[in-house]
Amino acid sequence: MSLIRVLDPSVIGKIRAGEVVDRPAAVAKELVENALDARSTLISVHAASHPERLIRVQDDGTGMSREDALLALRRHATSKIESAEDLSRIRSLGFRGEALASIAEVSRLSLSTRSSEDLTGTQVEALGGAVIQVSGVGRAVGTTVVVEDLFFNTPARLRFLKSREAEIRVLSRVVWNYALSYPRVHWKFSVEGREDTDLPEARDLLERWEVLYGRGSEDGSAEFDHEAGGVRVTGVLGAPEQARASRDYQTFAVNGRVISSATLAAALRQGYGNLLPGDRYPLALVMIEIDPAQIDCNVHPTKREVRFRDEARIFQVLRRAVEAGMRRYVPTGISFEDASIVGEPRDGGYRTGAVATAPSRTEVSTEDALLLALENAPAGAVEVKEREEGDVQESLAEPEVVIWQLHDRYLLAPIRGGMVIVDQHAAHERILYEEARSHLYGGNGASH
Ligand code: ADP
Ligand code: MG
């Protein structure tokens, strides 16, 4: 007697659905991505205070004909790709044709839609994956999907949900991330019992960022745009002093798809370098544009991750772009030639301060200067290397910079919008590392 059996289609459906829809936020993500693929200019997301009870996404996009509305709920039914080759040129957010089918499988779903060619719309009701009613409906062009009683037929899933607050938080992040990445779209977001969010169309990424984060260019947030080797990175970088204790305020999108990526997060962090202590994470929006053939978004049914063909290159391009963006926080050149003691030891206070004045023959970039200062600390006067004429020119514009030493351990220097604190021991490690590296690989070994 055989022990192996082929599963019933309804069981298979539940298993497949589980891969795509693991929590209410996944429903919001799929519906929002569909609305964006339908070229909507207004997307409205509503969730009940228990989001598994109701999520509604309404858009003013292309809508669907009656025939398509019925097909849309079928598994592997999509208007976005046709052939296997299309998988290497994906520009849309969807392509697997299984989101609506998966959501319908584990909920009570209602889809109402009208395309511009039709005079009346179509409403489809489905329960646990089965279509139970189709009717005509009067409505504007666009689509509304209402998902109720999520996981009603998969109680195990329901039990795995986190608290209502936690589920709302994750769901809000989904909407927030897409709202940040698509400033030209007018977004509305409401959660039962909370204040509604209304985000009218914004001019650009920075404007949307300002509205969402309440921080703008005057607080140091700045747009960046960098292109190298067929990869374009744009976005907004928060000022170092606005960094947070978690990665929650970092948004990464690849070809318009919001993803999570340890590689991109690490490149971003490295780009901020010494401007942040090790346990802080910058506020950032990073949008990567790349030839779709260079990535694989078909790694997981949720499409939450993408694989890069040349991950090292993406890492480099992003790190450099962020480094370039951070240069404004570090004065470009200082001199230690006229260094003098400006403070006497006090209990726990500052000990020495080197006053740097420009212009002078002996300028170095601030990072180097700080590093050099460390090598010579606590001797006071700092020796510096001669640099190219260009560096000197650059430094002429810089006002004088004061560097303080604290507790024999930290160097403090003022920068625009705050100050940098350099841990001497950590920096010394870095010098040794750079030296070892330059011995190994030649060149100047500098990391930029
Ligand atoms: P996919 O997005 O991978 O194609 P889905 O199951 O999410 O698969 O959607 C199936 C199809 O239904 C889509 O290819 C699209 O043609 C149509 N569709 C879904 N949502 C919308 C929408 N909001 N507006 C217009 N068409 C939609
Ligand atoms: Mg989809």
PDB file of N, CA, C and O in Angstrom, residues 186-238:
ATOM      1  N   HIS A 186      -1.283  60.102  -5.388  1.00  0.00           N
ATOM      2  CA  HIS A 186      -2.013  60.640  -4.230  1.00  0.00           C
ATOM      3  C   HIS A 186      -2.434  59.440  -3.376  1.00  0.00           C
ATOM      4  O   HIS A 186      -3.124  58.558  -3.848  1.00  0.00           O
ATOM      5  N   TRP A 187      -1.976  59.410  -2.134  1.00  0.00           N
ATOM      6  CA  TRP A 187      -2.274  58.282  -1.251  1.00  0.00           C
ATOM      7  C   TRP A 187      -3.220  58.705  -0.139  1.00  0.00           C
ATOM      8  O   TRP A 187      -3.092  59.818   0.403  1.00  0.00           O
ATOM      9  N   LYS A 188      -4.124  57.805   0.174  1.00  0.00           N
ATOM     10  CA  LYS A 188      -4.948  57.997   1.375  1.00  0.00           C
ATOM     11  C   LYS A 188      -4.813  56.731   2.181  1.00  0.00           C
ATOM     12  O   LYS A 188      -4.848  55.630   1.631  1.00  0.00           O
ATOM     13  N   PHE A 189      -4.662  56.904   3.476  1.00  0.00           N
ATOM     14  CA  PHE A 189      -4.495  55.734   4.333  1.00  0.00           C
ATOM     15  C   PHE A 189      -5.258  55.954   5.612  1.00  0.00           C
ATOM     16  O   PHE A 189      -5.122  56.988   6.267  1.00  0.00           O
ATOM     17  N   SER A 190      -6.090  54.994   5.940  1.00  0.00           N
ATOM     18  CA  SER A 190      -6.826  55.128   7.194  1.00  0.00           C
ATOM     19  C   SER A 190      -6.904  53.790   7.909  1.00  0.00           C
ATOM     20  O   SER A 190      -7.001  52.740   7.295  1.00  0.00           O
ATOM     21  N   VAL A 191      -6.810  53.875   9.216  1.00  0.00           N
ATOM     22  CA  VAL A 191      -6.992  52.709  10.072  1.00  0.00           C
ATOM     23  C   VAL A 191      -8.101  53.091  11.036  1.00  0.00           C
ATOM     24  O   VAL A 191      -8.063  54.174  11.621  1.00  0.00           O
ATOM     25  N   GLU A 192      -9.069  52.211  11.127  1.00  0.00           N
ATOM     26  CA  GLU A 192     -10.225  52.451  11.993  1.00  0.00           C
ATOM     27  C   GLU A 192      -9.769  52.907  13.382  1.00  0.00           C
ATOM     28  O   GLU A 192      -8.898  52.280  13.987  1.00  0.00           O
ATOM     29  N   GLY A 193     -10.320  54.010  13.819  1.00  0.00           N
ATOM     30  CA  GLY A 193      -9.987  54.504  15.152  1.00  0.00           C
ATOM     31  C   GLY A 193      -8.740  55.370  15.197  1.00  0.00           C
ATOM     32  O   GLY A 193      -8.322  55.794  16.260  1.00  0.00           O
ATOM     33  N   ARG A 194      -8.151  55.608  14.040  1.00  0.00           N
ATOM     34  CA  ARG A 194      -6.972  56.481  14.022  1.00  0.00           C
ATOM     35  C   ARG A 194      -7.181  57.633  13.051  1.00  0.00           C
ATOM     36  O   ARG A 194      -8.046  57.567  12.183  1.00  0.00           O
ATOM     37  N   GLU A 195      -6.301  58.591  13.185  1.00  0.00           N
ATOM     38  CA  GLU A 195      -6.381  59.735  12.283  1.00  0.00           C
ATOM     39  C   GLU A 195      -6.023  59.315  10.865  1.00  0.00           C
ATOM     40  O   GLU A 195      -5.084  58.534  10.664  1.00  0.00           O
ATOM     41  N   ASP A 196      -6.763  59.824   9.896  1.00  0.00           N
ATOM     42  CA  ASP A 196      -6.481  59.477   8.496  1.00  0.00           C
ATOM     43  C   ASP A 196      -5.243  60.198   7.989  1.00  0.00           C
ATOM     44  O   ASP A 196      -4.924  61.287   8.446  1.00  0.00           O
ATOM     45  N   THR A 197      -4.588  59.567   7.037  1.00  0.00           N
ATOM     46  CA  THR A 197      -3.450  60.204   6.385  1.00  0.00           C
ATOM     47  C   THR A 197      -3.834  60.519   4.950  1.00  0.00           C
ATOM     48  O   THR A 197      -4.354  59.659   4.244  1.00  0.00           O
ATOM     49  N   ASP A 198      -3.593  61.739   4.549  1.00  0.00           N
ATOM     50  CA  ASP A 198      -3.889  62.128   3.174  1.00  0.00           C
ATOM     51  C   ASP A 198      -2.625  62.724   2.588  1.00  0.00           C
ATOM     52  O   ASP A 198      -2.093  63.696   3.108  1.00  0.00           O
ATOM     53  N   LEU A 199      -2.110  62.113   1.539  1.00  0.00           N
ATOM     54  CA  LEU A 199      -0.861  62.568   0.937  1.00  0.00           C
ATOM     55  C   LEU A 199      -1.090  62.936  -0.524  1.00  0.00           C
ATOM     56  O   LEU A 199      -0.935  62.098  -1.414  1.00  0.00           O
ATOM     57  N   PRO A 200      -1.475  64.187  -0.772  1.00  0.00           N
ATOM     58  CA  PRO A 200      -1.687  64.600  -2.161  1.00  0.00           C
ATOM     59  C   PRO A 200      -0.400  64.457  -2.968  1.00  0.00           C
ATOM     60  O   PRO A 200       0.694  64.436  -2.383  1.00  0.00           O
ATOM     61  N   GLU A 201      -0.572  64.365  -4.274  1.00  0.00           N
ATOM     62  CA  GLU A 201       0.575  64.217  -5.168  1.00  0.00           C
ATOM     63  C   GLU A 201       1.695  65.185  -4.797  1.00  0.00           C
ATOM     64  O   GLU A 201       1.452  66.365  -4.564  1.00  0.00           O
ATOM     65  N   ALA A 202       2.908  64.664  -4.696  1.00  0.00           N
ATOM     66  CA  ALA A 202       4.057  65.516  -4.369  1.00  0.00           C
ATOM     67  C   ALA A 202       4.923  65.688  -5.618  1.00  0.00           C
ATOM     68  O   ALA A 202       4.859  64.890  -6.550  1.00  0.00           O
ATOM     69  N   ARG A 203       5.721  66.746  -5.592  1.00  0.00           N
ATOM     70  CA  ARG A 203       6.582  67.075  -6.728  1.00  0.00           C
ATOM     71  C   ARG A 203       7.661  66.012  -6.924  1.00  0.00           C
ATOM     72  O   ARG A 203       7.938  65.563  -8.015  1.00  0.00           O
ATOM     73  N   ASP A 204       8.293  65.640  -5.845  1.00  0.00           N
ATOM     74  CA  ASP A 204       9.417  64.711  -5.952  1.00  0.00           C
ATOM     75  C   ASP A 204       9.589  63.928  -4.654  1.00  0.00           C
ATOM     76  O   ASP A 204       8.815  64.092  -3.710  1.00  0.00           O
ATOM     77  N   LEU A 205      10.605  63.104  -4.619  1.00  0.00           N
ATOM     78  CA  LEU A 205      10.844  62.237  -3.454  1.00  0.00           C
ATOM     79  C   LEU A 205      11.023  63.053  -2.179  1.00  0.00           C
ATOM     80  O   LEU A 205      10.500  62.714  -1.128  1.00  0.00           O
ATOM     81  N   LEU A 206      11.783  64.160  -2.299  1.00  0.00           N
ATOM     82  CA  LEU A 206      12.078  64.951  -1.103  1.00  0.00           C
ATOM     83  C   LEU A 206      10.813  65.572  -0.516  1.00  0.00           C
ATOM     84  O   LEU A 206      10.626  65.598   0.696  1.00  0.00           O
ATOM     85  N   GLU A 207       9.947  66.046  -1.417  1.00  0.00           N
ATOM     86  CA  GLU A 207       8.720  66.672  -0.917  1.00  0.00           C
ATOM     87  C   GLU A 207       7.858  65.649  -0.161  1.00  0.00           C
ATOM     88  O   GLU A 207       7.325  65.933   0.923  1.00  0.00           O
ATOM     89  N   ARG A 208       7.735  64.453  -0.726  1.00  0.00           N
ATOM     90  CA  ARG A 208       6.961  63.405  -0.051  1.00  0.00           C
ATOM     91  C   ARG A 208       7.616  63.027   1.285  1.00  0.00           C
ATOM     92  O   ARG A 208       6.959  62.858   2.303  1.00  0.00           O
ATOM     93  N   TRP A 209       8.929  62.932   1.262  1.00  0.00           N
ATOM     94  CA  TRP A 209       9.717  62.609   2.471  1.00  0.00           C
ATOM     95  C   TRP A 209       9.447  63.641   3.567  1.00  0.00           C
ATOM     96  O   TRP A 209       9.228  63.311   4.720  1.00  0.00           O
ATOM     97  N   GLU A 210       9.441  64.916   3.149  1.00  0.00           N
ATOM     98  CA  GLU A 210       9.224  65.995   4.123  1.00  0.00           C
ATOM     99  C   GLU A 210       7.869  65.864   4.785  1.00  0.00           C
ATOM    100  O   GLU A 210       7.731  66.044   5.990  1.00  0.00           O
ATOM    101  N   VAL A 211       6.861  65.516   3.972  1.00  0.00           N
ATOM    102  CA  VAL A 211       5.520  65.387   4.528  1.00  0.00           C
ATOM    103  C   VAL A 211       5.445  64.191   5.479  1.00  0.00           C
ATOM    104  O   VAL A 211       4.890  64.268   6.565  1.00  0.00           O
ATOM    105  N   LEU A 212       6.055  63.062   5.075  1.00  0.00           N
ATOM    106  CA  LEU A 212       5.955  61.848   5.888  1.00  0.00           C
ATOM    107  C   LEU A 212       6.828  61.894   7.142  1.00  0.00           C
ATOM    108  O   LEU A 212       6.410  61.468   8.214  1.00  0.00           O
ATOM    109  N   TYR A 213       8.036  62.402   6.998  1.00  0.00           N
ATOM    110  CA  TYR A 213       8.945  62.392   8.136  1.00  0.00           C
ATOM    111  C   TYR A 213       8.916  63.691   8.941  1.00  0.00           C
ATOM    112  O   TYR A 213       9.508  63.761  10.019  1.00  0.00           O
ATOM    113  N   GLY A 214       8.281  64.712   8.390  1.00  0.00           N
ATOM    114  CA  GLY A 214       8.270  65.985   9.075  1.00  0.00           C
ATOM    115  C   GLY A 214       9.658  66.612   9.157  1.00  0.00           C
ATOM    116  O   GLY A 214       9.944  67.410  10.033  1.00  0.00           O
ATOM    117  N   ARG A 215      10.529  66.193   8.257  1.00  0.00           N
ATOM    118  CA  ARG A 215      11.897  66.737   8.244  1.00  0.00           C
ATOM    119  C   ARG A 215      12.233  67.084   6.808  1.00  0.00           C
ATOM    120  O   ARG A 215      11.955  66.311   5.910  1.00  0.00           O
ATOM    121  N   GLY A 216      12.861  68.228   6.648  1.00  0.00           N
ATOM    122  CA  GLY A 216      13.166  68.640   5.297  1.00  0.00           C
ATOM    123  C   GLY A 216      14.611  69.009   5.117  1.00  0.00           C
ATOM    124  O   GLY A 216      15.457  68.650   5.942  1.00  0.00           O
ATOM    125  N   SER A 217      14.868  69.754   4.023  1.00  0.00           N
ATOM    126  CA  SER A 217      16.247  70.085   3.720  1.00  0.00           C
ATOM    127  C   SER A 217      16.866  70.953   4.818  1.00  0.00           C
ATOM    128  O   SER A 217      18.057  70.861   5.085  1.00  0.00           O
ATOM    129  N   GLU A 218      16.038  71.768   5.486  1.00  0.00           N
ATOM    130  CA  GLU A 218      16.612  72.612   6.544  1.00  0.00           C
ATOM    131  C   GLU A 218      17.061  71.780   7.752  1.00  0.00           C
ATOM    132  O   GLU A 218      17.851  72.229   8.563  1.00  0.00           O
ATOM    133  N   ASP A 219      16.554  70.532   7.836  1.00  0.00           N
ATOM    134  CA  ASP A 219      17.035  69.636   8.895  1.00  0.00           C
ATOM    135  C   ASP A 219      18.149  68.734   8.395  1.00  0.00           C
ATOM    136  O   ASP A 219      18.549  67.796   9.082  1.00  0.00           O
ATOM    137  N   GLY A 220      18.596  68.955   7.176  1.00  0.00           N
ATOM    138  CA  GLY A 220      19.715  68.176   6.668  1.00  0.00           C
ATOM    139  C   GLY A 220      19.331  67.029   5.756  1.00  0.00           C
ATOM    140  O   GLY A 220      20.189  66.352   5.205  1.00  0.00           O
ATOM    141  N   SER A 221      18.024  66.770   5.572  1.00  0.00           N
ATOM    142  CA  SER A 221      17.635  65.719   4.628  1.00  0.00           C
ATOM    143  C   SER A 221      17.976  66.198   3.215  1.00  0.00           C
ATOM    144  O   SER A 221      17.734  67.352   2.880  1.00  0.00           O
ATOM    145  N   ALA A 222      18.527  65.325   2.402  1.00  0.00           N
ATOM    146  CA  ALA A 222      18.892  65.756   1.061  1.00  0.00           C
ATOM    147  C   ALA A 222      18.704  64.643   0.045  1.00  0.00           C
ATOM    148  O   ALA A 222      18.924  63.470   0.336  1.00  0.00           O
ATOM    149  N   GLU A 223      18.290  65.062  -1.136  1.00  0.00           N
ATOM    150  CA  GLU A 223      18.147  64.110  -2.231  1.00  0.00           C
ATOM    151  C   GLU A 223      19.516  63.755  -2.775  1.00  0.00           C
ATOM    152  O   GLU A 223      20.432  64.581  -2.727  1.00  0.00           O
ATOM    153  N   PHE A 224      19.653  62.581  -3.297  1.00  0.00           N
ATOM    154  CA  PHE A 224      20.897  62.235  -3.973  1.00  0.00           C
ATOM    155  C   PHE A 224      20.576  61.504  -5.261  1.00  0.00           C
ATOM    156  O   PHE A 224      19.500  60.945  -5.426  1.00  0.00           O
ATOM    157  N   ASP A 225      21.503  61.555  -6.188  1.00  0.00           N
ATOM    158  CA  ASP A 225      21.286  60.970  -7.506  1.00  0.00           C
ATOM    159  C   ASP A 225      22.655  60.619  -8.055  1.00  0.00           C
ATOM    160  O   ASP A 225      23.518  61.477  -8.185  1.00  0.00           O
ATOM    161  N   HIS A 226      22.869  59.372  -8.321  1.00  0.00           N
ATOM    162  CA  HIS A 226      24.204  58.904  -8.655  1.00  0.00           C
ATOM    163  C   HIS A 226      24.056  57.808  -9.690  1.00  0.00           C
ATOM    164  O   HIS A 226      23.188  56.950  -9.569  1.00  0.00           O
ATOM    165  N   GLU A 227      24.910  57.822 -10.705  1.00  0.00           N
ATOM    166  CA  GLU A 227      24.804  56.785 -11.716  1.00  0.00           C
ATOM    167  C   GLU A 227      26.179  56.228 -12.022  1.00  0.00           C
ATOM    168  O   GLU A 227      27.141  56.965 -12.158  1.00  0.00           O
ATOM    169  N   ALA A 228      26.280  54.924 -12.063  1.00  0.00           N
ATOM    170  CA  ALA A 228      27.561  54.300 -12.399  1.00  0.00           C
ATOM    171  C   ALA A 228      27.307  52.913 -12.951  1.00  0.00           C
ATOM    172  O   ALA A 228      26.505  52.152 -12.398  1.00  0.00           O
ATOM    173  N   GLY A 229      27.967  52.624 -14.060  1.00  0.00           N
ATOM    174  CA  GLY A 229      27.912  51.288 -14.637  1.00  0.00           C
ATOM    175  C   GLY A 229      26.517  50.745 -14.839  1.00  0.00           C
ATOM    176  O   GLY A 229      26.239  49.596 -14.502  1.00  0.00           O
ATOM    177  N   GLY A 230      25.628  51.587 -15.391  1.00  0.00           N
ATOM    178  CA  GLY A 230      24.291  51.091 -15.691  1.00  0.00           C
ATOM    179  C   GLY A 230      23.362  50.985 -14.486  1.00  0.00           C
ATOM    180  O   GLY A 230      22.261  50.479 -14.597  1.00  0.00           O
ATOM    181  N   VAL A 231      23.823  51.454 -13.336  1.00  0.00           N
ATOM    182  CA  VAL A 231      22.975  51.444 -12.144  1.00  0.00           C
ATOM    183  C   VAL A 231      22.742  52.890 -11.710  1.00  0.00           C
ATOM    184  O   VAL A 231      23.681  53.659 -11.599  1.00  0.00           O
ATOM    185  N   ARG A 232      21.481  53.218 -11.498  1.00  0.00           N
ATOM    186  CA  ARG A 232      21.204  54.563 -11.003  1.00  0.00           C
ATOM    187  C   ARG A 232      20.619  54.452  -9.602  1.00  0.00           C
ATOM    188  O   ARG A 232      19.713  53.659  -9.373  1.00  0.00           O
ATOM    189  N   VAL A 233      21.185  55.203  -8.681  1.00  0.00           N
ATOM    190  CA  VAL A 233      20.637  55.244  -7.323  1.00  0.00           C
ATOM    191  C   VAL A 233      20.200  56.668  -7.021  1.00  0.00           C
ATOM    192  O   VAL A 233      20.965  57.607  -7.181  1.00  0.00           O
ATOM    193  N   THR A 234      18.963  56.788  -6.609  1.00  0.00           N
ATOM    194  CA  THR A 234      18.444  58.087  -6.206  1.00  0.00           C
ATOM    195  C   THR A 234      17.762  57.896  -4.858  1.00  0.00           C
ATOM    196  O   THR A 234      17.614  56.777  -4.396  1.00  0.00           O
ATOM    197  N   GLY A 235      17.347  58.996  -4.281  1.00  0.00           N
ATOM    198  CA  GLY A 235      16.625  58.871  -3.020  1.00  0.00           C
ATOM    199  C   GLY A 235      16.876  60.044  -2.116  1.00  0.00           C
ATOM    200  O   GLY A 235      17.278  61.118  -2.575  1.00  0.00           O
ATOM    201  N   VAL A 236      16.615  59.833  -0.857  1.00  0.00           N
ATOM    202  CA  VAL A 236      16.791  60.879   0.147  1.00  0.00           C
ATOM    203  C   VAL A 236      17.555  60.283   1.329  1.00  0.00           C
ATOM    204  O   VAL A 236      17.291  59.156   1.740  1.00  0.00           O
ATOM    205  N   LEU A 237      18.512  61.059   1.814  1.00  0.00           N
ATOM    206  CA  LEU A 237      19.289  60.618   2.974  1.00  0.00           C
ATOM    207  C   LEU A 237      19.016  61.548   4.140  1.00  0.00           C
ATOM    208  O   LEU A 237      19.074  62.775   3.992  1.00  0.00           O
ATOM    209  N   GLY A 238      18.714  60.979   5.284  1.00  0.00           N
ATOM    210  CA  GLY A 238      18.499  61.777   6.484  1.00  0.00           C
ATOM    211  C   GLY A 238      19.833  62.220   7.064  1.00  0.00           C
ATOM    212  O   GLY A 238      20.860  61.582   6.837  1.00  0.00           O
TER     213      GLY A 238
END
